[in-house]
Every structure is written in structure tokens, then in C-alpha cells.
């Protein structure tokens, strides 16, 4: 019964993706668009034979999840040979337990990021086509440096003197030349505008890319 049920779901999915087109290029484009739509969870039944799946939201979720897992498995197979059925089952189990394979529009995607999920996988549509996102949670090391406050005020004062009193507008003026020992470029940028030219100012934030 379980095998027959899964076969019926796969048949529904095939009919949802099926494209009637004589053009190979158009066929490929429409196929990807429909696949992406189902990946997003938007399943549109095209045959009266498949109306039974609309009786339960769980069935629709099973179809979407099977599409997502199949794409994740295909991506994994590019770097690892998965010919053994036991190995495939083991890999799928690991995906289900340790990873989140979701659409970016799914609220669970943001929740997974906030909860520091080790691995996130999704399919993104952009101007050039479609992109696979495979995000891994990693620890990055940063070097923290403390500068003497008076040294910073001194550099700021020198830049103010050169700009406001001497009127030097040269983009290569001496006060902003690189001096790695005191991080002069960064210090000069962080001065208040219009003397400084900070690129971005914010509190400490968490970033995911």
C-alpha cells in the first residue's frame, strides 16, 4: 500500500510538471518554472484524476518536500556517488534531521537562520535563471584592535584642519593616505560627516550569506 501511495503521488507530480510543447528551449524554460513553483509549495492540479490530493494539505506538503529533497539529493550526487539504496536512505535521513531544505519565502527559512541551523538549501530565481543555495554555518575569526582615543582625535583634527581651514579638496590629500600601523584610512572614514565619509554605520548585527 505504501509503495502504491508513493507511486500515485509521483504520478500527480509528473502531471503537474508535464509540458506540452514542441520547442525544446521553451519546454526547458517552462519545466524549470513549474518545478520552481512546486518547490515554493504552489501545486496546481491540472487533471481531474489528481483532485484527490486537494483533500489534505499534508499531501501537498509531501509533494513539495519530495521535490525539495530530490533536488538536494541531486546536488549531493554531483560530489558523491549514491548508487547504493542504503546509502541514499542514510543521506536523506541526514538531510531531514540536520538540514533545512526550504523555499526562501517560507517562514521556516527565517526561523532556521535565527536558530543557527547548520545547513540551509534552497532554489532561487533571479534574472539570469535559477541558482542553488547551499548555506553552511561556520565560525569566522575576527581580529579586534584597540586604538588610543587621543590618536584618533588627533587624526580627525588634522583632517578637519586640512579640509576646513586650508581648503584642500584633493582626493589624495595627505591626511587620508594609508598608514596601516594606525589604520588611518578606516579612522578617517569614521569621522563625522562632512569631514568623514563613512560607508555604513550600524550597531553590531548578525549576518547570513
XYZ file of N, CA, C and O in Angstrom:
836
model
N 0.819 -1.221 0.000
C 0.000 0.000 0.000
C 0.853 1.272 0.000
O 0.519 2.235 -0.674
N 1.949 1.278 0.777
C 2.799 2.465 0.843
C 3.461 2.745 -0.505
O 3.504 3.899 -0.964
N 3.942 1.681 -1.151
C 4.585 1.858 -2.451
C 3.582 2.391 -3.473
O 3.885 3.289 -4.273
N 2.356 1.838 -3.441
C 1.315 2.299 -4.357
C 0.957 3.763 -4.098
O 0.758 4.552 -5.041
N 0.902 4.160 -2.817
C 0.592 5.544 -2.458
C 1.678 6.493 -2.963
O 1.389 7.552 -3.539
N 2.940 6.122 -2.768
C 4.045 6.959 -3.241
C 4.047 7.058 -4.764
O 4.365 8.117 -5.327
N 3.693 5.962 -5.419
C 3.624 5.978 -6.880
C 2.534 6.935 -7.352
O 2.716 7.684 -8.325
N 1.403 6.963 -6.655
C 0.329 7.880 -7.012
C 0.766 9.334 -6.850
O 0.475 10.189 -7.698
N 1.488 9.622 -5.763
C 1.983 10.984 -5.547
C 2.969 11.388 -6.644
O 2.956 12.524 -7.127
N 3.827 10.451 -7.028
C 4.782 10.755 -8.096
C 4.072 10.999 -9.420
O 4.486 11.841 -10.223
N 2.977 10.273 -9.651
C 2.187 10.474 -10.876
C 1.552 11.863 -10.890
O 1.537 12.548 -11.917
N 1.030 12.282 -9.736
C 0.459 13.624 -9.618
C 1.518 14.675 -9.928
O 1.272 15.640 -10.678
N 2.699 14.479 -9.369
C 3.786 15.432 -9.577
C 4.189 15.488 -11.046
O 4.426 16.564 -11.601
N 4.284 14.345 -11.695
C 4.645 14.309 -13.113
C 3.633 15.086 -13.956
O 4.012 15.813 -14.874
N 2.360 14.935 -13.651
C 1.348 15.644 -14.432
C 1.381 17.150 -14.154
O 1.071 17.957 -15.039
N 1.745 17.531 -12.927
C 1.848 18.963 -12.603
C 3.008 19.620 -13.352
O 2.940 20.797 -13.713
N 4.077 18.864 -13.583
C 5.266 19.409 -14.239
C 5.187 19.260 -15.754
O 5.831 19.995 -16.497
N 4.396 18.328 -16.234
C 4.371 17.996 -17.658
C 4.070 19.222 -18.522
O 3.200 20.033 -18.215
N 4.844 19.340 -19.613
C 4.707 20.460 -20.539
C 4.397 19.918 -21.931
O 5.080 19.021 -22.423
N 3.389 20.492 -22.569
C 3.073 20.142 -23.950
C 3.622 21.226 -24.868
O 2.998 22.269 -25.070
N 4.828 20.995 -25.381
C 5.457 21.982 -26.240
C 6.393 21.284 -27.206
O 7.128 20.372 -26.832
N 6.376 21.733 -28.460
C 7.259 21.160 -29.471
C 8.640 21.799 -29.453
O 9.601 21.246 -29.984
N 8.755 22.982 -28.846
C 10.039 23.686 -28.778
C 10.830 23.191 -27.577
O 10.363 23.270 -26.440
N 12.046 22.710 -27.840
C 12.878 22.192 -26.753
C 13.278 23.296 -25.780
O 13.280 23.104 -24.559
N 13.619 24.481 -26.310
C 14.028 25.597 -25.445
C 12.870 26.055 -24.569
O 13.020 26.264 -23.361
N 11.691 26.192 -25.188
C 10.518 26.607 -24.423
C 10.117 25.546 -23.420
O 9.724 25.863 -22.286
N 10.258 24.291 -23.802
C 9.936 23.188 -22.901
C 10.807 23.233 -21.652
O 10.325 23.081 -20.524
N 12.117 23.456 -21.847
C 13.031 23.513 -20.703
C 12.732 24.672 -19.788
O 12.755 24.538 -18.555
N 12.413 25.833 -20.368
C 12.120 27.016 -19.559
C 10.853 26.816 -18.733
O 10.833 27.096 -17.527
N 9.792 26.330 -19.375
C 8.533 26.112 -18.664
C 8.665 25.021 -17.612
O 8.067 25.101 -16.537
N 9.482 24.016 -17.913
C 9.698 22.932 -16.954
C 10.347 23.457 -15.678
O 9.916 23.139 -14.564
N 11.377 24.300 -15.840
C 12.051 24.880 -14.674
C 11.110 25.792 -13.893
O 11.130 25.804 -12.659
N 10.304 26.545 -14.597
C 9.373 27.443 -13.919
C 8.346 26.671 -13.095
O 8.040 27.040 -11.964
N 7.826 25.590 -13.673
C 6.858 24.779 -12.926
C 7.520 24.064 -11.764
O 6.937 23.925 -10.684
N 8.750 23.593 -11.986
C 9.481 22.924 -10.903
C 9.718 23.900 -9.758
O 9.534 23.558 -8.585
N 10.124 25.117 -10.087
C 10.364 26.132 -9.060
C 9.077 26.459 -8.315
O 9.089 26.643 -7.091
N 7.971 26.525 -9.052
C 6.687 26.826 -8.421
C 6.314 25.753 -7.401
O 5.835 26.056 -6.302
N 6.534 24.488 -7.762
C 6.231 23.392 -6.833
C 7.203 23.409 -5.662
O 6.833 23.129 -4.519
N 8.473 23.759 -5.937
C 9.464 23.886 -4.869
C 9.013 24.927 -3.850
O 9.238 24.783 -2.648
N 8.364 25.975 -4.330
C 7.849 27.033 -3.456
C 6.604 26.597 -2.692
O 6.170 27.293 -1.779
N 6.030 25.456 -3.081
C 4.832 24.977 -2.410
C 3.551 25.304 -3.150
O 2.450 25.055 -2.637
N 3.671 25.860 -4.357
C 2.498 26.214 -5.166
C 2.200 25.067 -6.133
O 2.773 24.983 -7.221
N 1.322 24.173 -5.730
C 0.987 22.990 -6.532
C -0.373 23.206 -7.186
O -1.379 23.373 -6.500
N -0.372 23.197 -8.509
C -1.609 23.423 -9.258
C -1.983 22.138 -9.998
O -1.301 21.724 -10.930
N -3.052 21.541 -9.557
C -3.508 20.284 -10.159
C -4.093 20.566 -11.541
O -4.935 21.454 -11.708
N -3.633 19.825 -12.540
C -4.056 20.062 -13.926
C -4.965 18.963 -14.468
O -5.428 19.065 -15.590
N -5.180 17.924 -13.707
C -6.009 16.809 -14.181
C -7.066 16.468 -13.136
O -6.816 16.538 -11.929
N -8.238 16.109 -13.620
C -9.317 15.722 -12.704
C -8.952 14.468 -11.912
O -9.457 14.253 -10.815
N -8.057 13.666 -12.464
C -7.646 12.444 -11.772
C -6.864 12.737 -10.493
O -6.745 11.865 -9.631
N -6.337 13.958 -10.390
C -5.469 14.287 -9.260
C -6.156 15.151 -8.206
O -5.512 15.622 -7.271
N -7.453 15.372 -8.349
C -8.156 16.235 -7.401
C -8.164 15.672 -5.990
O -8.355 16.418 -5.021
N -7.923 14.385 -5.858
C -7.948 13.771 -4.532
C -6.856 14.301 -3.607
O -7.006 14.277 -2.386
N -5.756 14.811 -4.186
C -4.671 15.311 -3.320
C -5.064 16.609 -2.628
O -4.466 16.992 -1.617
N -6.076 17.294 -3.168
C -6.519 18.558 -2.562
C -7.327 18.338 -1.297
O -7.669 19.295 -0.607
N -7.629 17.100 -0.988
C -8.423 16.802 0.209
C -7.619 16.959 1.493
O -8.188 17.003 2.574
N -6.295 17.060 1.364
C -5.451 17.174 2.558
C -4.245 18.061 2.259
O -3.549 17.855 1.255
N -4.001 19.037 3.123
C -2.830 19.896 2.969
C -1.540 19.117 3.197
O -0.487 19.468 2.660
N -1.619 18.063 3.998
C -0.428 17.247 4.248
C 0.076 16.595 2.971
O 1.284 16.484 2.751
N -0.840 16.168 2.099
C -0.436 15.541 0.839
C 0.316 16.540 -0.035
O 1.330 16.198 -0.653
N -0.171 17.768 -0.081
C 0.505 18.799 -0.862
C 1.893 19.093 -0.290
O 2.854 19.317 -1.029
N 1.993 19.072 1.037
C 3.286 19.295 1.678
C 4.247 18.155 1.376
O 5.449 18.372 1.145
N 3.745 16.930 1.331
C 4.587 15.780 0.999
C 5.152 15.908 -0.418
O 6.322 15.599 -0.668
N 4.313 16.384 -1.340
C 4.768 16.540 -2.723
C 5.865 17.612 -2.809
O 6.901 17.403 -3.444
N 5.634 18.749 -2.154
C 6.636 19.826 -2.175
C 7.944 19.371 -1.535
O 9.034 19.636 -2.050
N 7.816 18.677 -0.414
C 9.022 18.229 0.273
C 9.780 17.191 -0.543
O 11.025 17.185 -0.555
N 9.065 16.331 -1.255
C 9.740 15.332 -2.090
C 10.509 16.004 -3.217
O 11.613 15.577 -3.577
N 9.944 17.087 -3.790
C 10.634 17.834 -4.839
C 11.900 18.482 -4.286
O 12.970 18.447 -4.912
N 11.789 19.063 -3.111
C 12.951 19.716 -2.496
C 14.048 18.709 -2.172
O 15.233 18.941 -2.432
N 13.656 17.582 -1.602
C 14.649 16.574 -1.240
C 15.302 15.956 -2.484
O 16.490 15.620 -2.467
N 14.528 15.794 -3.544
C 15.103 15.228 -4.765
C 16.161 16.164 -5.355
O 17.202 15.714 -5.836
N 15.890 17.471 -5.289
C 16.878 18.434 -5.781
C 18.113 18.445 -4.889
O 19.244 18.513 -5.387
N 17.896 18.360 -3.583
C 19.043 18.324 -2.652
C 19.861 17.062 -2.879
O 21.102 17.096 -2.853
N 19.201 15.944 -3.122
C 19.897 14.685 -3.372
C 20.666 14.753 -4.688
O 21.800 14.261 -4.779
N 20.075 15.365 -5.695
C 20.765 15.519 -6.977
C 22.018 16.372 -6.815
O 23.071 16.078 -7.386
N 21.908 17.427 -6.028
C 23.066 18.284 -5.771
C 24.171 17.530 -5.030
O 25.357 17.700 -5.315
N 23.779 16.679 -4.093
C 24.762 15.892 -3.335
C 25.425 14.858 -4.234
O 26.612 14.560 -4.072
N 24.675 14.328 -5.185
C 25.218 13.283 -6.049
C 26.288 13.821 -6.995
O 27.083 13.058 -7.540
N 26.332 15.131 -7.180
C 27.372 15.717 -8.024
C 28.755 15.541 -7.424
O 29.759 15.498 -8.135
N 28.812 15.439 -6.095
C 30.114 15.302 -5.424
C 30.304 13.945 -4.761
O 31.372 13.648 -4.249
N 29.272 13.115 -4.768
C 29.365 11.811 -4.101
C 28.544 10.778 -4.863
O 27.428 11.060 -5.311
N 29.106 9.590 -5.035
C 28.414 8.523 -5.763
C 27.365 7.894 -4.853
O 27.681 7.354 -3.794
N 26.095 7.955 -5.272
C 24.983 7.459 -4.448
C 24.234 6.353 -5.193
O 23.028 6.452 -5.442
N 24.930 5.300 -5.539
C 24.305 4.198 -6.265
C 23.654 3.176 -5.334
O 22.747 2.446 -5.734
N 24.119 3.126 -4.097
C 23.603 2.152 -3.141
C 22.343 2.688 -2.469
O 22.315 3.829 -1.975
N 21.284 1.882 -2.432
C 19.998 2.312 -1.860
C 20.115 2.626 -0.371
O 19.510 3.580 0.131
N 20.895 1.827 0.351
C 21.066 2.077 1.789
C 21.759 3.415 2.024
O 21.420 4.150 2.957
N 22.719 3.725 1.168
C 23.424 4.998 1.295
C 22.498 6.170 0.992
O 22.540 7.200 1.675
N 21.648 6.001 -0.005
C 20.681 7.046 -0.341
C 19.734 7.292 0.836
O 19.456 8.447 1.201
N 19.257 6.224 1.443
C 18.372 6.363 2.603
C 19.094 7.060 3.751
O 18.516 7.923 4.434
N 20.339 6.711 3.971
C 21.121 7.337 5.043
C 21.312 8.832 4.790
O 21.183 9.654 5.707
N 21.611 9.182 3.533
C 21.812 10.589 3.186
C 20.519 11.382 3.342
O 20.510 12.489 3.891
N 19.406 10.822 2.888
C 18.116 11.503 3.024
C 17.734 11.693 4.490
O 17.182 12.728 4.872
N 18.033 10.691 5.304
C 17.762 10.798 6.735
C 18.573 11.924 7.357
O 18.070 12.704 8.186
N 19.820 12.036 6.938
C 20.689 13.108 7.450
C 20.170 14.476 7.012
O 20.169 15.424 7.801
N 19.733 14.572 5.763
C 19.160 15.832 5.289
C 17.950 16.228 6.129
O 17.793 17.393 6.508
N 17.109 15.263 6.413
C 15.871 15.536 7.132
C 16.117 15.943 8.579
O 15.366 16.747 9.143
N 17.177 15.411 9.173
C 17.448 15.669 10.590
C 18.338 16.887 10.821
O 18.148 17.607 11.805
N 19.302 17.115 9.930
C 20.324 18.137 10.190
C 20.230 19.362 9.296
O 20.906 20.356 9.538
N 19.430 19.282 8.234
C 19.363 20.385 7.295
C 17.925 20.877 7.141
O 16.975 20.187 7.505
N 17.824 22.074 6.578
C 16.519 22.628 6.236
C 16.516 22.894 4.738
O 17.260 23.741 4.247
N 15.702 22.123 4.030
C 15.554 22.299 2.582
C 14.215 22.978 2.357
O 13.164 22.335 2.400
N 14.252 24.289 2.133
C 13.027 25.083 2.109
C 13.082 26.140 1.015
O 14.159 26.448 0.483
N 11.925 26.703 0.717
C 11.863 27.887 -0.137
C 12.208 29.106 0.711
O 11.893 29.156 1.904
N 12.871 30.086 0.108
C 13.252 31.286 0.857
C 12.039 32.071 1.342
O 12.138 32.830 2.311
N 10.915 31.912 0.668
C 9.696 32.615 1.063
C 8.982 31.946 2.236
O 8.060 32.514 2.819
N 9.417 30.746 2.586
C 8.798 30.011 3.690
C 9.210 30.641 5.026
O 10.398 30.904 5.250
N 8.259 30.926 5.926
C 8.611 31.494 7.238
C 9.599 30.632 8.011
O 10.365 31.143 8.832
N 9.610 29.324 7.745
C 10.552 28.444 8.433
C 12.000 28.721 8.019
O 12.926 28.374 8.753
N 12.181 29.329 6.850
C 13.536 29.664 6.385
C 14.177 30.692 7.320
O 15.312 30.513 7.756
N 13.451 31.744 7.614
C 13.958 32.769 8.533
C 14.148 32.178 9.937
O 15.137 32.473 10.616
N 13.203 31.351 10.341
C 13.309 30.713 11.650
C 14.552 29.836 11.730
O 15.240 29.796 12.757
N 14.875 29.141 10.628
C 16.069 28.288 10.598
C 17.337 29.124 10.710
O 18.302 28.720 11.366
N 17.344 30.302 10.093
C 18.508 31.184 10.189
C 18.689 31.678 11.619
O 19.794 31.670 12.172
N 17.591 32.094 12.239
C 17.652 32.591 13.617
C 18.113 31.497 14.578
O 18.844 31.767 15.547
N 17.736 30.256 14.305
C 18.092 29.138 15.175
C 19.453 28.530 14.851
O 19.803 27.476 15.383
N 20.211 29.185 13.969
C 21.567 28.722 13.617
C 21.570 27.277 13.098
O 22.372 26.445 13.535
N 20.672 26.995 12.162
C 20.652 25.674 11.534
C 21.957 25.453 10.775
O 22.388 26.333 10.026
N 22.620 24.295 10.965
C 23.948 24.076 10.354
C 23.970 24.189 8.838
O 24.956 24.633 8.261
N 22.876 23.795 8.170
C 22.873 23.813 6.713
C 21.498 24.208 6.186
O 20.483 23.693 6.659
N 21.502 25.111 5.215
C 20.273 25.545 4.564
C 20.418 25.342 3.060
O 21.463 25.648 2.487
N 19.353 24.858 2.445
C 19.391 24.614 0.999
C 18.106 25.132 0.377
O 17.016 24.919 0.917
N 18.242 25.827 -0.755
C 17.059 26.356 -1.412
C 17.335 26.565 -2.895
O 18.474 26.444 -3.364
N 16.273 26.882 -3.612
C 16.341 27.179 -5.037
C 15.861 28.614 -5.223
O 14.763 28.959 -4.818
N 16.721 29.434 -5.851
C 16.407 30.856 -6.003
C 16.261 31.201 -7.483
O 17.041 30.759 -8.324
N 15.259 32.025 -7.770
C 15.057 32.512 -9.140
C 15.584 33.927 -9.244
O 15.243 34.788 -8.434
N 16.424 34.190 -10.250
C 16.954 35.524 -10.476
C 16.841 35.890 -11.953
O 16.244 35.161 -12.738
N 17.437 37.013 -12.329
C 17.309 37.495 -13.700
C 17.956 36.549 -14.706
O 17.513 36.444 -15.850
N 19.022 35.891 -14.292
C 19.763 35.022 -15.213
C 19.236 33.591 -15.238
O 19.716 32.769 -16.018
N 18.303 33.265 -14.396
C 17.781 31.903 -14.352
C 17.539 31.458 -12.922
O 16.917 32.175 -12.132
N 18.087 30.286 -12.589
C 17.885 29.715 -11.260
C 19.230 29.395 -10.622
O 20.183 29.013 -11.304
N 19.289 29.547 -9.303
C 20.527 29.326 -8.551
C 20.247 28.430 -7.355
O 19.240 28.608 -6.671
N 21.131 27.490 -7.121
C 21.043 26.648 -5.927
C 21.772 27.331 -4.778
O 22.911 27.759 -4.926
N 21.100 27.422 -3.648
C 21.709 27.989 -2.446
C 22.038 26.860 -1.481
O 21.150 26.103 -1.084
N 23.298 26.748 -1.128
C 23.733 25.740 -0.163
C 24.545 26.455 0.908
O 25.742 26.696 0.739
N 23.879 26.840 1.972
C 24.496 27.668 3.011
C 24.950 26.807 4.182
O 24.187 25.991 4.695
N 26.200 27.020 4.609
C 26.769 26.279 5.725
C 27.080 27.242 6.872
O 27.623 28.333 6.654
N 26.730 26.826 8.067
C 27.033 27.629 9.249
C 28.486 27.412 9.655
O 28.900 26.288 9.907
N 29.250 28.493 9.691
C 30.664 28.399 10.032
C 31.022 29.465 11.066
O 30.341 30.480 11.197
N 32.110 29.219 11.757
C 32.631 30.188 12.714
C 33.769 30.955 12.063
O 34.735 30.370 11.578
N 33.633 32.276 12.024
C 34.665 33.121 11.434
C 35.437 33.831 12.535
O 34.856 34.295 13.518
N 36.740 33.910 12.369
C 37.591 34.581 13.347
C 37.837 36.024 12.911
O 38.136 36.292 11.746
N 37.695 36.938 13.843
C 37.938 38.356 13.582
C 39.019 38.860 14.535
O 39.127 38.413 15.678
N 39.798 39.778 14.049
C 40.832 40.389 14.871
C 40.325 41.731 15.391
O 39.953 42.615 14.615
N 40.283 41.873 16.690
C 39.844 43.117 17.321
C 41.054 43.959 17.704
O 42.000 43.458 18.324
N 41.020 45.232 17.348
C 42.143 46.129 17.601
C 41.638 47.347 18.366
O 40.602 47.932 18.019
N 42.367 47.716 19.396
C 42.020 48.887 20.188
C 43.019 49.998 19.903
O 44.230 49.794 19.983
N 42.492 51.175 19.546
C 43.346 52.322 19.257
C 43.243 53.352 20.377
O 42.215 53.464 21.045
N 44.298 54.110 20.527
C 44.324 55.179 21.524
C 43.323 56.267 21.127
O 43.417 56.809 20.026
N 42.361 56.597 21.978
C 41.365 57.619 21.632
C 41.989 58.962 21.245
O 41.498 59.649 20.349
N 43.082 59.344 21.909
C 43.712 60.628 21.602
C 44.346 60.606 20.208
O 44.377 61.625 19.507
N 44.862 59.433 19.802
C 45.439 59.327 18.460
C 44.355 59.520 17.402
O 44.570 60.172 16.371
N 43.160 58.957 17.663
C 42.048 59.115 16.715
C 41.607 60.574 16.644
O 41.413 61.130 15.557
N 41.484 61.218 17.802
C 41.084 62.630 17.807
C 42.123 63.486 17.089
O 41.785 64.453 16.401
N 43.391 63.123 17.254
C 44.454 63.872 16.579
C 44.356 63.746 15.062
O 44.518 64.732 14.341
N 44.099 62.534 14.574
C 43.960 62.353 13.124
C 42.728 63.071 12.601
O 42.752 63.657 11.514
N 41.638 63.032 13.358
C 40.427 63.738 12.940
C 40.684 65.248 12.891
O 40.240 65.929 11.967
N 41.388 65.759 13.899
C 41.690 67.192 13.941
C 42.549 67.587 12.743
O 42.343 68.653 12.141
N 43.518 66.726 12.383
C 44.366 67.026 11.226
C 43.562 67.071 9.935
O 43.784 67.923 9.069
N 42.601 66.178 9.797
C 41.782 66.162 8.588
C 40.860 67.383 8.547
O 40.657 67.988 7.492
N 40.305 67.766 9.703
C 39.446 68.952 9.758
C 40.243 70.212 9.402
O 39.760 71.081 8.676
N 41.468 70.288 9.914
C 42.319 71.439 9.624
C 42.617 71.520 8.132
O 42.563 72.604 7.514
N 42.917 70.386 7.536
C 43.284 70.368 6.118
C 42.092 70.689 5.225
O 42.219 71.385 4.220
N 40.904 70.191 5.606
C 39.718 70.401 4.771
C 39.080 71.775 4.990
O 38.797 72.496 4.032
N 38.843 72.131 6.257
C 38.060 73.316 6.568
C 38.872 74.602 6.575
O 38.400 75.652 6.127
N 40.102 74.512 7.084
C 40.893 75.733 7.204
C 41.832 75.934 6.016
O 41.978 77.048 5.512
N 42.465 74.870 5.529
C 43.362 75.002 4.386
C 42.626 74.848 3.064
O 43.153 75.199 2.011
N 41.426 74.280 3.113
C 40.625 74.156 1.905
C 41.178 73.175 0.891
O 40.964 73.341 -0.317
N 41.851 72.151 1.353
C 42.429 71.154 0.444
C 41.378 70.089 0.123
O 41.026 69.274 0.961
N 40.852 70.094 -1.107
C 39.827 69.141 -1.525
C 40.389 67.997 -2.363
O 39.638 67.214 -2.926
N 41.692 67.909 -2.422
C 42.327 66.853 -3.223
C 41.946 65.472 -2.675
O 42.072 65.210 -1.471
N 41.498 64.581 -3.566
C 41.096 63.242 -3.122
C 42.279 62.418 -2.626
O 42.080 61.405 -1.947
N 43.495 62.858 -2.957
C 44.698 62.148 -2.498
C 45.484 62.990 -1.498
O 46.708 62.912 -1.428
N 44.768 63.803 -0.725
C 45.429 64.668 0.257
C 46.143 63.832 1.321
O 45.786 62.671 1.569
N 47.100 64.436 1.973
C 47.958 63.713 2.913
C 47.239 63.117 4.101
O 47.608 62.048 4.593
N 46.178 63.758 4.581
C 45.535 63.308 5.810
C 44.792 61.990 5.661
O 44.414 61.383 6.665
N 44.562 61.551 4.411
C 43.843 60.285 4.222
C 44.719 59.226 3.559
O 44.206 58.195 3.115
N 46.012 59.461 3.485
C 46.888 58.452 2.910
C 46.992 57.243 3.849
O 46.904 57.370 5.068
N 47.182 56.092 3.255
C 47.209 54.850 4.026
C 48.373 54.807 5.012
O 49.503 55.157 4.674
N 48.066 54.411 6.242
C 49.089 54.161 7.256
C 48.572 52.992 8.092
O 47.791 53.170 9.021
N 48.989 51.783 7.716
C 48.416 50.575 8.314
C 48.684 50.474 9.804
O 47.922 49.835 10.534
N 49.755 51.091 10.294
C 50.090 50.980 11.717
C 49.003 51.576 12.604
O 48.802 51.119 13.740
N 48.291 52.581 12.117
C 47.236 53.224 12.917
C 45.881 53.128 12.217
O 44.923 53.799 12.637
N 45.783 52.327 11.172
C 44.522 52.150 10.425
C 43.938 53.494 10.003
O 42.749 53.755 10.183
N 44.813 54.342 9.430
C 44.384 55.717 9.164
C 43.205 55.799 8.194
O 42.304 56.618 8.369
N 43.174 54.975 7.169
C 42.054 55.032 6.223
C 40.714 54.809 6.914
O 39.749 55.539 6.703
N 40.650 53.769 7.756
C 39.400 53.457 8.448
C 39.032 54.543 9.456
O 37.862 54.903 9.604
N 40.038 55.060 10.147
C 39.783 56.097 11.151
C 39.245 57.355 10.483
O 38.287 57.981 10.958
N 39.852 57.743 9.358
C 39.413 58.955 8.673
C 37.991 58.799 8.115
O 37.207 59.740 8.130
N 37.666 57.622 7.637
C 36.320 57.403 7.128
C 35.269 57.538 8.224
O 34.150 57.986 7.977
N 35.616 57.137 9.438
C 34.642 57.097 10.528
C 34.393 58.451 11.171
O 33.539 58.577 12.045
N 35.116 59.486 10.734
C 34.882 60.823 11.273
C 33.498 61.304 10.862
O 32.954 60.910 9.826
N 32.892 62.160 11.683
C 31.561 62.682 11.371
C 31.557 63.429 10.044
O 32.515 64.132 9.707
N 30.472 63.253 9.301
C 30.304 63.991 8.041
C 30.117 65.480 8.337
O 29.635 65.844 9.402
N 30.520 66.397 7.453
C 31.003 66.159 6.094
C 32.506 65.907 5.989
O 33.013 65.731 4.884
N 33.194 65.899 7.119
C 34.639 65.662 7.061
C 34.930 64.204 6.738
O 35.730 63.876 5.866
N 34.262 63.325 7.460
C 34.448 61.902 7.199
C 33.528 61.427 6.094
O 32.688 62.178 5.579
N 33.675 60.178 5.722
C 32.833 59.600 4.664
C 32.558 58.132 4.990
O 32.981 57.236 4.276
N 31.840 57.896 6.105
C 31.554 56.507 6.489
C 30.707 55.799 5.434
O 29.751 56.364 4.912
N 31.084 54.569 5.109
C 30.335 53.792 4.126
C 29.039 53.266 4.742
O 27.979 53.309 4.144
N 29.129 52.764 5.961
C 27.956 52.180 6.602
C 28.137 52.259 8.104
O 29.217 51.977 8.623
N 27.097 52.679 8.815
C 27.148 52.776 10.276
C 25.952 52.034 10.841
O 24.820 52.258 10.426
N 26.200 51.124 11.764
C 25.107 50.370 12.372
C 25.589 49.772 13.683
O 26.796 49.689 13.936
N 24.666 49.325 14.510
C 25.072 48.535 15.679
C 25.572 47.169 15.233
O 25.494 46.818 14.060
N 26.061 46.377 16.157
C 26.520 45.042 15.835
C 25.340 44.197 15.379
O 24.301 44.161 16.041
N 25.478 43.543 14.234
C 24.379 42.760 13.671
C 24.871 41.358 13.322
O 26.063 41.131 13.169
N 23.923 40.427 13.226
C 24.221 39.073 12.779
C 23.982 38.998 11.268
O 22.976 39.493 10.779
N 24.901 38.387 10.546
C 24.829 38.361 9.090
C 24.816 36.939 8.609
O 25.558 36.083 9.122
N 23.974 36.633 7.615
C 23.922 35.317 6.989
C 24.025 35.486 5.487
O 23.299 36.288 4.909
N 24.985 34.809 4.854
C 25.135 34.905 3.399
C 25.555 33.561 2.844
O 25.953 32.691 3.554
